[in-house]
């Protein structure tokens, strides 16, 4: 008889093997992308018509210049009349001027399409403020730092814990998810089952003389971008080719990448030495568990595996009912070859992941109606293939038309949209991009990335994937533990089932020690195979049969196995649940939030640009500041009393009793994104200032803390407060 | 002239070296204990009078039995009269009975002193409930698990995040601490500076045949405990010796441990094979950063180093003012040799650490008065040395009498006491134990551990240490970055300073490439040394001078260095701040909380013991459950409405609409420590039940969520609510 575990195995396997090795189609891509945010910039094909015609015009003009130059030289050689030579030279100069003008236009066209100059200036301005105010710090800076490792300083750390608290409220609490907390140190067997040990790699090249390592695709990408942006003399055809290479970058095999690197003569960027062929480098940090050195382990590259291995317990905890979701927030680690892009590509980062387990035959969602009417930028694969842009689509329409595979996936896309925009992400710079067919793992039903536009381009910040039953099956097979769900039928159903009964006595006599392997191989046959074998046995009495765990054929006789179909009463359906996985790169979301919240405004005197982070209260690292207007014991005492009330109310705040001008103190806290400031300017009442409007109201000392609490926690809007309390205007507040 | 960095170096060094290697006095102990909770069980000497006298009586009786036996044998050999022989045998039997009775008494005395039977039964009961309700799960269980790694399941994870949220509120927010968030992956240089690479070790022995590793001190400890508890025939002297070994365990060197293991003939516990000599094993998980394999790194064994390396930026962020505190919550890792004690000794755990930087010349604390009157169990080293127990001492008295070194240390001891007891730790099973002189690192000014009594004995859960300037100096020296604070004088002060001016030209001529080493060695001399050298030079003109960075003497001539004292105006004092470090083992606190909160009570029918966790609301994983009394659409709708209101109010809750009896549903949630249950038994009003009293009140449907919010968030007490609303009694609620 077939066992339950055999059933699970056979439902995914395609041979006689109980534990077959899964063949993941692509290496770094397949794993990096659907398992979690792959944190890879997506290249969006763009129309390059003006660039093309300018490149052609430039090439034409260049040959005109060359022809005219030849003309001048032959006139001189033929000792033509001076007037004739002068005229030819004049014509040559005119052509050169025309060429220079086209060059200038092309340059302008390239830099406006690219926008890199403005983007980099903006990024630099944001980074300067973030670093100066310790939102983040290069880790271990006094020792020179380590690439790809950053600390959150006090305001950054507060923003992060606010984002995580809101994530818990918005997802875990709202959906009654089962939150778990698993270790970072993970034994090898778990990551072998998930495929990471074999496939979680990037392609690397080494400087053949110094041994310095580079990501092969980065070098090729830099080469292409550089050529396209700085070399005005490449032909339109060459430009097209380079753009095609950029678009295909993620699909290249090691051999293809190596061939392109050779073809373009790319060398080590630092030394100009030749480079090795590309080869895969595993991105997991390796370690060893226990003192013997015999248990290899890794730092987890994602938190999801901790949930999958606990499926059985969590399903039980949920009363053996589907659907349910488990969630985990924690550190993940990727030993990037050469981290770039600041906070966006780091070696250690916080992931927040949800695994929503659902019956594959019913992916509807009871709360879908709550998000159905949302409309936002979606970028389905059809639009990407035809070179169009993302467009606003209503979520219910997207699901109804099959653009989004199912309601549950659609529900999470909607919830992610609400989460990001409530945090302060600008919805005009947020799009949901569907994975192209060649980007998705073979087992995935559908994948969408929430991409946020930043100075680095469109950045994947959340991946939302319907991963079907892949992960649970992988761990079922590796561990031998059935990770399945049960649906009890209201009444037993009569079904025809395949019954394979190996005759153990005969098999034992024939194969001795290999008995178990042969029995398992027989039992894991599917119906078609089994009846083919039966027919063969009846015809020939004896047939060759491949046993993969032995790696060879054995000879099976008719008396060794009985194969039949029998009617059976089934009381339940046993199946591997599908999983829908929204996976959040918290650091990336925070970085994009910094960029989207940042703006500058002129100081009152007009001689300075002041920095502001327009964080919503929910995100702001500090909700409120308390300032005595001038240094004065009475005002200080009141400020301290208000500070105490704020502490009791759980409102994070800062008291600043320095004698600095009130305008400067406001400017300092605007830079930290503090939404409200209480200024003590009398002993009976104080002012409360809102950061972005710079509007001020006057409130009784006793009310100050509770008003701030209400506006901070969203119980009251600023507009409401503004309509309720007397207004206050002062020169200093506007500074 | 001496540079600023030379000043820092010289203030800790004792030779001529600029960067001298610090000699930490003991290996595993010194580092494991003062850097962070060392998580080591403390052996408290106890009086063993009854045990001693029983062991003596037993030995006496044994020799009486032997004498009488000889007597019987010689009577038989001498063919004495039967009656005489019978009388002797009768006397022998009587002696044997007396011996058996003493053995029984001794056994009883040992097990009551030890209490291990009851403790283990209690621990098993708690663990069963914790595991069954998924408070925690053995990590990677489907693959057989990994020793020392545990997951928090849904209720455990919620408890943990509640404890951390309260920690943030109680420490970070209340004290305006600067919270940071640094990576776990740490480059070697940082942990070399801190001393961990060299000294963070435990002593290990290996089974000489199988290679299995054991902690040397554990084997010796097990041997001694086993002998003491199970071998009734050891003498009182031997028992005393074994107890002395247990008390000294942490002080033994590798050689001493090895000698004891040989002396007692201890072998491998699993195979009985001989054991290797003890040798140090570094407890840090090692890894490699980046693709080259050339940058060694470790997983941090504590979070504190991330704060120390950022001191300069944090001091600046705080407006260059002392005192201030930085805090960090995060994972830490220790590759334990053979983890035991379940959740108490694990390989990955959450630490919450505070580094409070303070002027070493002023360790007063402005808020000390707020904790001064607290009185709780303290265990100063004098009481430990004299074999007494911990006793209740008022905090202000402890500081005034110098039992606690300073006010700031005292303030944090008080705050830790409040934190733990508010979480639900029983204050009768909480004591603050001072480190003995030989337990403390040489640089520490004073150390206290908050120890909580559990079924494993007294467990160190929080370490509160005044570490003086050790850490900042260590990183200053290694990095060359001055980690110092400044105190500006209101008016410049005239001071006499030592001026050492090496004559670089002469030194350069004499020592060429070694010029820098010689100059640095000269500059880092202290006053006494410098003037001794000066006197010598004036006497002899030339003297030998040891340069440690060269590892040899060089010959210094009179014209190579000028040494004098000069009057100088100083505008500020530059100094290395002291640091006071409260360090919290979050997992240990949570485990003790589980034990302290657990109790059982008989079911209504009396046929069953029901488990309850009496968590305070602040800790409870779920604050409230919502039950329709019977399965009924109207009740279900009301339950769902209440559930929505609770979600909006941010109250984590669970709705249970199964048809299970209400008593069973209460019992299930009591096991999760849910403090309140709302039962829908009419369409207009509902009952609210309190977990421990099982009292119920009747509340209008519309009020239910807000009443629960108020009692949960501590805005109202249950007593107050009980006095306000009508009471309700039902059979089922009491089930």
Short mmCIF file of C-alpha atoms in Angstrom, two decimals, chain A residues 84-488:
data_model
loop_
_atom_site.label_atom_id
_atom_site.label_comp_id
_atom_site.label_asym_id
_atom_site.label_seq_id
_atom_site.Cartn_x
_atom_site.Cartn_y
_atom_site.Cartn_z
CA UNK A 84 39.35 77.73 -53.26
CA UNK A 85 41.22 76.21 -50.28
CA UNK A 86 39.89 78.88 -47.92
CA UNK A 87 36.32 78.23 -49.05
CA UNK A 88 36.77 74.48 -48.46
CA UNK A 89 38.20 75.13 -44.98
CA UNK A 90 35.31 77.41 -44.17
CA UNK A 91 32.88 74.70 -45.23
CA UNK A 92 34.82 72.22 -43.05
CA UNK A 93 34.58 74.49 -40.03
CA UNK A 94 30.87 74.96 -40.61
CA UNK A 95 30.44 71.16 -40.67
CA UNK A 96 32.47 70.83 -37.47
CA UNK A 97 30.25 73.38 -35.77
CA UNK A 98 27.16 71.50 -36.93
CA UNK A 99 28.67 68.27 -35.58
CA UNK A 100 29.41 69.92 -32.23
CA UNK A 101 25.83 71.12 -32.05
CA UNK A 102 24.47 67.61 -32.67
CA UNK A 103 26.87 66.27 -30.04
CA UNK A 104 25.52 68.79 -27.58
CA UNK A 105 21.93 67.81 -28.38
CA UNK A 106 22.78 64.12 -27.98
CA UNK A 107 24.53 64.78 -24.68
CA UNK A 108 21.50 66.73 -23.47
CA UNK A 109 19.14 64.03 -24.66
CA UNK A 110 21.14 61.33 -22.88
CA UNK A 111 21.39 63.18 -19.60
CA UNK A 112 17.74 64.25 -19.58
CA UNK A 113 16.56 60.72 -20.35
CA UNK A 114 18.88 59.42 -17.70
CA UNK A 115 18.32 62.27 -15.27
CA UNK A 116 21.33 61.00 -13.39
CA UNK A 117 22.81 64.40 -12.61
CA UNK A 118 19.70 65.70 -10.83
CA UNK A 119 19.02 62.37 -9.20
CA UNK A 120 22.51 62.17 -7.80
CA UNK A 121 22.38 65.72 -6.47
CA UNK A 122 19.05 64.96 -4.78
CA UNK A 123 20.37 61.72 -3.33
CA UNK A 124 23.45 63.50 -2.01
CA UNK A 125 21.30 66.13 -0.31
CA UNK A 126 19.13 63.49 1.36
CA UNK A 127 22.15 61.40 2.39
CA UNK A 128 23.92 64.38 3.86
CA UNK A 129 20.97 65.13 6.10
CA UNK A 130 20.47 61.48 7.03
CA UNK A 131 24.12 61.00 7.94
CA UNK A 132 24.52 64.28 9.76
CA UNK A 133 21.47 63.59 11.91
CA UNK A 134 22.55 59.97 12.52
CA UNK A 135 19.56 58.36 10.83
CA UNK A 136 22.20 55.89 9.79
CA UNK A 137 25.92 55.38 10.33
CA UNK A 138 28.46 53.30 8.46
CA UNK A 139 28.98 50.34 10.80
CA UNK A 140 32.33 50.06 12.62
CA UNK A 141 33.26 53.43 11.15
CA UNK A 142 36.21 54.02 13.50
CA UNK A 143 37.78 50.91 11.97
CA UNK A 144 37.09 52.06 8.41
CA UNK A 145 33.71 50.34 8.14
CA UNK A 146 32.65 47.24 6.23
CA UNK A 147 30.93 47.51 2.84
CA UNK A 148 27.24 46.71 3.02
CA UNK A 149 26.87 47.07 6.79
CA UNK A 150 25.07 50.06 8.32
CA UNK A 151 23.83 50.99 11.79
CA UNK A 152 20.61 52.82 12.42
CA UNK A 153 21.40 55.72 14.71
CA UNK A 154 18.80 57.07 17.17
CA UNK A 155 16.27 58.64 14.76
CA UNK A 156 16.70 55.86 12.17
CA UNK A 157 16.24 53.24 14.84
CA UNK A 158 13.04 54.94 16.01
CA UNK A 159 11.71 55.13 12.44
CA UNK A 160 12.47 51.44 11.99
CA UNK A 161 10.72 50.42 15.17
CA UNK A 162 7.71 52.58 14.22
CA UNK A 163 7.54 50.96 10.78
CA UNK A 164 7.71 47.49 12.35
CA UNK A 165 5.08 48.35 14.97
CA UNK A 166 2.76 49.56 12.23
CA UNK A 167 3.49 46.43 10.20
CA UNK A 168 2.47 44.30 13.19
CA UNK A 169 -0.71 46.33 13.64
CA UNK A 170 -1.62 46.39 9.93
CA UNK A 171 -0.87 42.75 9.16
CA UNK A 172 -0.39 40.53 12.21
CA UNK A 173 -3.08 41.99 14.46
CA UNK A 174 -5.57 42.89 11.71
CA UNK A 175 -5.41 39.41 10.15
CA UNK A 176 -4.82 37.42 13.35
CA UNK A 177 -1.59 36.04 11.94
CA UNK A 178 0.57 33.62 13.90
CA UNK A 179 3.84 35.40 14.52
CA UNK A 180 6.94 33.31 15.13
CA UNK A 181 10.56 34.14 15.91
CA UNK A 182 13.21 31.70 14.69
CA UNK A 183 17.00 31.78 14.89
CA UNK A 184 19.30 33.29 12.26
CA UNK A 185 21.75 30.40 12.57
CA UNK A 186 20.34 27.62 10.40
CA UNK A 187 21.67 24.11 9.84
CA UNK A 188 22.63 23.17 6.30
CA UNK A 189 19.94 20.52 5.82
CA UNK A 190 17.16 23.16 5.92
CA UNK A 191 18.79 25.28 3.24
CA UNK A 192 19.59 22.24 1.16
CA UNK A 193 15.88 21.39 1.13
CA UNK A 194 14.97 24.94 0.14
CA UNK A 195 17.53 24.92 -2.67
CA UNK A 196 19.67 27.76 -1.27
CA UNK A 197 22.84 25.71 -0.77
CA UNK A 198 22.87 24.73 -4.40
CA UNK A 199 21.36 27.72 -6.14
CA UNK A 200 21.54 30.91 -4.10
CA UNK A 201 24.47 32.32 -6.04
CA UNK A 202 25.62 35.33 -8.01
CA UNK A 203 28.16 35.12 -10.83
CA UNK A 204 31.56 36.46 -9.88
CA UNK A 205 34.78 37.29 -11.74
CA UNK A 206 38.21 37.76 -10.20
CA UNK A 207 41.00 40.13 -11.16
CA UNK A 208 43.52 37.52 -12.35
CA UNK A 209 46.45 39.26 -10.70
CA UNK A 210 45.11 40.80 -7.47
CA UNK A 211 42.27 38.37 -6.78
CA UNK A 212 39.77 41.21 -6.21
CA UNK A 213 36.19 39.97 -6.77
CA UNK A 214 33.48 41.64 -8.84
CA UNK A 215 29.93 40.78 -9.76
CA UNK A 216 30.13 39.79 -13.41
CA UNK A 217 26.76 41.33 -14.34
CA UNK A 218 27.67 44.63 -12.63
CA UNK A 219 30.80 45.00 -14.75
CA UNK A 220 28.91 44.30 -17.94
CA UNK A 221 26.12 46.67 -16.88
CA UNK A 222 28.56 49.46 -16.01
CA UNK A 223 30.31 48.97 -19.34
CA UNK A 224 27.05 49.23 -21.31
CA UNK A 225 25.73 52.22 -19.37
CA UNK A 226 29.04 53.99 -19.68
CA UNK A 227 29.21 53.47 -23.41
CA UNK A 228 25.61 54.57 -23.86
CA UNK A 229 25.97 57.68 -21.76
CA UNK A 230 29.44 58.87 -22.57
CA UNK A 231 30.46 57.57 -25.99
CA UNK A 232 28.76 59.81 -28.55
CA UNK A 233 30.37 58.03 -31.44
CA UNK A 234 28.73 54.61 -31.16
CA UNK A 235 26.24 53.85 -33.87
CA UNK A 236 22.52 53.59 -33.30
CA UNK A 237 22.87 49.85 -33.94
CA UNK A 238 25.55 49.50 -31.30
CA UNK A 239 23.41 51.48 -28.86
CA UNK A 240 20.52 49.13 -29.56
CA UNK A 241 22.74 46.11 -28.95
CA UNK A 242 23.99 47.49 -25.63
CA UNK A 243 20.46 48.20 -24.51
CA UNK A 244 19.47 44.67 -25.41
CA UNK A 245 22.37 43.35 -23.30
CA UNK A 246 21.15 45.45 -20.35
CA UNK A 247 17.64 44.07 -20.75
CA UNK A 248 18.90 40.49 -20.91
CA UNK A 249 21.45 40.83 -18.10
CA UNK A 250 19.51 38.77 -15.58
CA UNK A 251 18.95 35.96 -18.04
CA UNK A 252 22.59 35.42 -19.02
CA UNK A 253 24.28 32.16 -18.07
CA UNK A 254 27.86 32.13 -16.78
CA UNK A 255 29.04 31.26 -20.29
CA UNK A 256 27.04 34.04 -21.96
CA UNK A 257 28.25 36.62 -19.45
CA UNK A 258 31.84 35.44 -19.90
CA UNK A 259 31.54 35.65 -23.68
CA UNK A 260 30.21 39.24 -23.53
CA UNK A 261 32.97 40.29 -21.12
CA UNK A 262 35.57 38.89 -23.54
CA UNK A 263 33.83 40.38 -26.59
CA UNK A 264 33.76 43.89 -25.09
CA UNK A 265 37.27 43.56 -23.70
CA UNK A 266 36.09 44.38 -20.16
CA UNK A 267 38.95 44.36 -17.64
CA UNK A 268 39.26 44.85 -13.89
CA UNK A 269 37.98 48.38 -13.18
CA UNK A 270 40.63 49.10 -10.56
CA UNK A 271 43.77 47.66 -12.14
CA UNK A 272 42.90 47.07 -15.83
CA UNK A 273 44.12 43.49 -15.33
CA UNK A 274 42.38 40.66 -17.19
CA UNK A 275 39.43 38.94 -15.48
CA UNK A 276 38.69 35.28 -14.78
CA UNK A 277 35.68 33.51 -16.32
CA UNK A 278 32.47 34.06 -14.31
CA UNK A 279 31.66 31.41 -11.72
CA UNK A 280 28.91 31.10 -9.11
CA UNK A 281 29.51 32.41 -5.58
CA UNK A 282 27.05 31.37 -2.85
CA UNK A 283 25.64 34.44 -1.12
CA UNK A 284 25.06 32.84 2.27
CA UNK A 285 27.37 33.55 5.20
CA UNK A 286 28.70 30.19 6.30
CA UNK A 287 29.50 29.12 9.85
CA UNK A 288 29.79 25.99 11.93
CA UNK A 289 27.45 24.98 14.77
CA UNK A 290 28.87 23.46 17.95
CA UNK A 291 32.46 22.78 18.90
CA UNK A 292 33.14 19.76 16.68
CA UNK A 293 33.23 21.73 13.43
CA UNK A 294 31.14 18.95 11.89
CA UNK A 295 27.73 20.67 11.66
CA UNK A 296 27.80 23.22 8.84
CA UNK A 297 25.36 26.09 9.19
CA UNK A 298 24.48 29.35 7.49
CA UNK A 299 22.99 32.67 8.45
CA UNK A 300 19.49 32.57 7.01
CA UNK A 301 19.12 34.45 3.71
CA UNK A 302 15.39 34.93 4.44
CA UNK A 303 13.09 34.28 7.39
CA UNK A 304 10.51 32.20 5.49
CA UNK A 305 12.12 28.77 6.01
CA UNK A 306 11.58 29.04 9.78
CA UNK A 307 7.84 29.22 9.10
CA UNK A 308 7.74 26.36 6.59
CA UNK A 309 9.52 23.90 8.90
CA UNK A 310 6.97 24.74 11.62
CA UNK A 311 3.93 24.30 9.35
CA UNK A 312 2.62 21.21 11.11
CA UNK A 313 2.61 22.81 14.57
CA UNK A 314 1.15 26.06 13.30
CA UNK A 315 -1.64 24.28 11.43
CA UNK A 316 -2.46 22.40 14.63
CA UNK A 317 -2.33 25.66 16.63
CA UNK A 318 -4.85 27.09 14.19
CA UNK A 319 -7.26 24.26 14.95
CA UNK A 320 -6.25 22.31 11.80
CA UNK A 321 -8.01 24.91 9.68
CA UNK A 322 -7.06 26.69 6.47
CA UNK A 323 -6.49 29.42 5.47
CA UNK A 324 -4.16 30.93 8.02
CA UNK A 325 -1.08 33.09 7.88
CA UNK A 326 2.15 32.99 9.82
CA UNK A 327 4.49 35.96 10.00
CA UNK A 328 8.02 36.67 11.04
CA UNK A 329 10.16 39.78 11.46
CA UNK A 330 13.89 39.27 11.69
CA UNK A 331 17.38 39.70 10.39
CA UNK A 332 18.46 38.09 7.12
CA UNK A 333 21.94 37.96 5.66
CA UNK A 334 23.41 37.95 2.16
CA UNK A 335 27.13 38.04 1.62
CA UNK A 336 26.96 40.33 -1.41
CA UNK A 337 29.99 40.21 -3.69
CA UNK A 338 30.37 43.98 -3.92
CA UNK A 339 27.55 45.89 -2.22
CA UNK A 340 26.56 49.17 -3.87
CA UNK A 341 23.56 51.50 -3.66
CA UNK A 342 23.99 52.43 0.02
CA UNK A 343 21.09 51.27 2.18
CA UNK A 344 19.45 49.42 -0.71
CA UNK A 345 21.89 46.56 -1.11
CA UNK A 346 23.31 45.52 2.22
CA UNK A 347 24.73 42.37 3.72
CA UNK A 348 22.43 42.27 6.73
CA UNK A 349 18.86 43.52 6.71
CA UNK A 350 15.49 43.21 8.37
CA UNK A 351 12.84 41.21 6.56
CA UNK A 352 9.17 40.99 7.50
CA UNK A 353 7.59 37.99 5.86
CA UNK A 354 4.11 36.53 5.72
CA UNK A 355 3.27 33.00 4.62
CA UNK A 356 -0.46 32.73 3.99
CA UNK A 357 -1.42 29.05 3.62
CA UNK A 358 -4.47 28.36 1.52
CA UNK A 359 -6.33 25.50 -0.13
CA UNK A 360 -5.03 25.43 -3.75
CA UNK A 361 -8.61 24.75 -4.89
CA UNK A 362 -10.02 27.84 -3.20
CA UNK A 363 -7.99 31.02 -3.28
CA UNK A 364 -10.88 33.39 -2.65
CA UNK A 365 -10.52 35.82 0.25
CA UNK A 366 -13.40 36.79 2.56
CA UNK A 367 -12.12 40.34 3.03
CA UNK A 368 -11.31 41.05 -0.63
CA UNK A 369 -14.26 43.43 -0.86
CA UNK A 370 -12.49 45.74 1.60
CA UNK A 371 -9.72 46.44 -0.92
CA UNK A 372 -11.61 45.75 -4.19
CA UNK A 373 -12.18 49.41 -5.09
CA UNK A 374 -8.60 50.54 -4.63
CA UNK A 375 -7.07 51.88 -7.82
CA UNK A 376 -3.33 52.31 -8.24
CA UNK A 377 -0.44 51.92 -10.68
CA UNK A 378 -0.11 48.36 -11.91
CA UNK A 379 2.38 47.12 -14.44
CA UNK A 380 1.17 43.74 -15.79
CA UNK A 381 3.55 41.74 -17.93
CA UNK A 382 1.63 42.58 -21.14
CA UNK A 383 2.33 46.30 -20.67
CA UNK A 384 6.00 45.56 -19.98
CA UNK A 385 6.32 43.39 -23.09
CA UNK A 386 4.77 46.02 -25.32
CA UNK A 387 7.01 48.76 -23.95
CA UNK A 388 4.18 50.72 -22.33
CA UNK A 389 4.13 52.28 -18.87
CA UNK A 390 2.37 51.21 -15.71
CA UNK A 391 -1.25 52.37 -15.52
CA UNK A 392 -3.91 52.82 -12.86
CA UNK A 393 -6.12 49.73 -12.61
CA UNK A 394 -8.85 48.94 -10.09
CA UNK A 395 -7.97 45.90 -8.04
CA UNK A 396 -11.31 44.11 -8.54
CA UNK A 397 -10.93 44.60 -12.29
CA UNK A 398 -7.40 43.20 -12.20
CA UNK A 399 -8.61 40.07 -10.41
CA UNK A 400 -11.77 39.70 -12.51
CA UNK A 401 -9.79 39.93 -15.75
CA UNK A 402 -7.22 37.44 -14.52
CA UNK A 403 -4.42 40.01 -14.60
CA UNK A 404 -3.86 39.10 -10.95
CA UNK A 405 -4.11 35.32 -10.55
CA UNK A 406 -6.49 35.11 -7.58
CA UNK A 407 -8.37 37.00 -4.88
CA UNK A 408 -5.98 36.21 -2.04
CA UNK A 409 -3.01 37.47 -4.02
CA UNK A 410 -5.11 40.52 -4.94
CA UNK A 411 -6.09 41.08 -1.32
CA UNK A 412 -2.46 41.18 -0.22
CA UNK A 413 -1.51 43.50 -3.09
CA UNK A 414 -4.22 45.86 -1.83
CA UNK A 415 -3.10 45.58 1.79
CA UNK A 416 0.51 46.24 0.81
CA UNK A 417 -0.63 49.33 -1.14
CA UNK A 418 -2.43 50.62 1.96
CA UNK A 419 0.53 49.83 4.20
CA UNK A 420 3.05 51.68 2.04
CA UNK A 421 0.94 54.74 1.35
CA UNK A 422 -0.08 55.07 5.02
CA UNK A 423 3.61 55.05 5.90
CA UNK A 424 4.09 58.02 3.61
CA UNK A 425 5.19 56.47 0.31
CA UNK A 426 4.02 58.69 -2.55
CA UNK A 427 1.47 56.67 -4.56
CA UNK A 428 2.59 58.33 -7.80
CA UNK A 429 6.03 56.76 -7.26
CA UNK A 430 4.70 53.33 -6.32
CA UNK A 431 3.77 50.62 -8.80
CA UNK A 432 3.01 46.93 -8.66
CA UNK A 433 5.00 45.16 -11.34
CA UNK A 434 4.18 41.62 -12.38
CA UNK A 435 7.06 39.23 -12.95
CA UNK A 436 7.63 38.29 -16.56
CA UNK A 437 7.15 34.62 -17.35
CA UNK A 438 10.92 34.10 -17.58
CA UNK A 439 11.49 35.84 -14.23
CA UNK A 440 9.23 33.52 -12.26
CA UNK A 441 10.20 30.21 -10.76
CA UNK A 442 8.58 27.29 -12.60
CA UNK A 443 6.41 26.48 -9.60
CA UNK A 444 5.09 30.00 -8.99
CA UNK A 445 1.53 30.78 -10.00
CA UNK A 446 1.97 34.56 -10.10
CA UNK A 447 4.33 37.19 -8.64
CA UNK A 448 4.05 40.94 -8.18
CA UNK A 449 6.63 43.32 -6.80
CA UNK A 450 5.78 46.57 -5.09
CA UNK A 451 8.36 48.86 -6.67
CA UNK A 452 9.09 52.32 -5.33
CA UNK A 453 10.77 54.97 -7.43
CA UNK A 454 13.83 56.51 -5.84
CA UNK A 455 16.96 58.27 -7.02
CA UNK A 456 18.30 54.79 -7.84
CA UNK A 457 15.33 54.09 -10.14
CA UNK A 458 12.44 51.71 -9.47
CA UNK A 459 13.34 49.59 -6.46
CA UNK A 460 11.69 46.31 -5.53
CA UNK A 461 10.64 46.72 -1.87
CA UNK A 462 7.97 44.08 -1.37
CA UNK A 463 7.57 40.81 -3.25
CA UNK A 464 4.10 39.23 -3.29
CA UNK A 465 4.21 35.74 -4.72
CA UNK A 466 1.86 32.81 -5.05
CA UNK A 467 4.49 30.10 -4.62
CA UNK A 468 2.00 27.20 -4.92
CA UNK A 469 3.02 24.18 -2.83
CA UNK A 470 6.73 24.33 -3.58
CA UNK A 471 8.21 25.04 -0.14
CA UNK A 472 6.11 22.67 1.93
CA UNK A 473 6.75 19.88 -0.58
CA UNK A 474 10.48 20.52 -0.56
CA UNK A 475 10.61 20.18 3.24
CA UNK A 476 8.22 17.21 3.25
CA UNK A 477 10.52 15.40 0.89
CA UNK A 478 13.74 16.25 2.66
CA UNK A 479 12.50 15.63 6.20
CA UNK A 480 10.06 12.78 5.55
CA UNK A 481 7.50 14.67 7.66
CA UNK A 482 4.09 15.11 5.96
CA UNK A 483 3.42 18.86 5.74
CA UNK A 484 -0.16 18.59 4.58
CA UNK A 485 -3.67 19.77 5.35
CA UNK A 486 -6.87 17.77 5.57
CA UNK A 487 -10.34 18.54 4.37
CA UNK A 488 -12.92 16.33 6.10
#
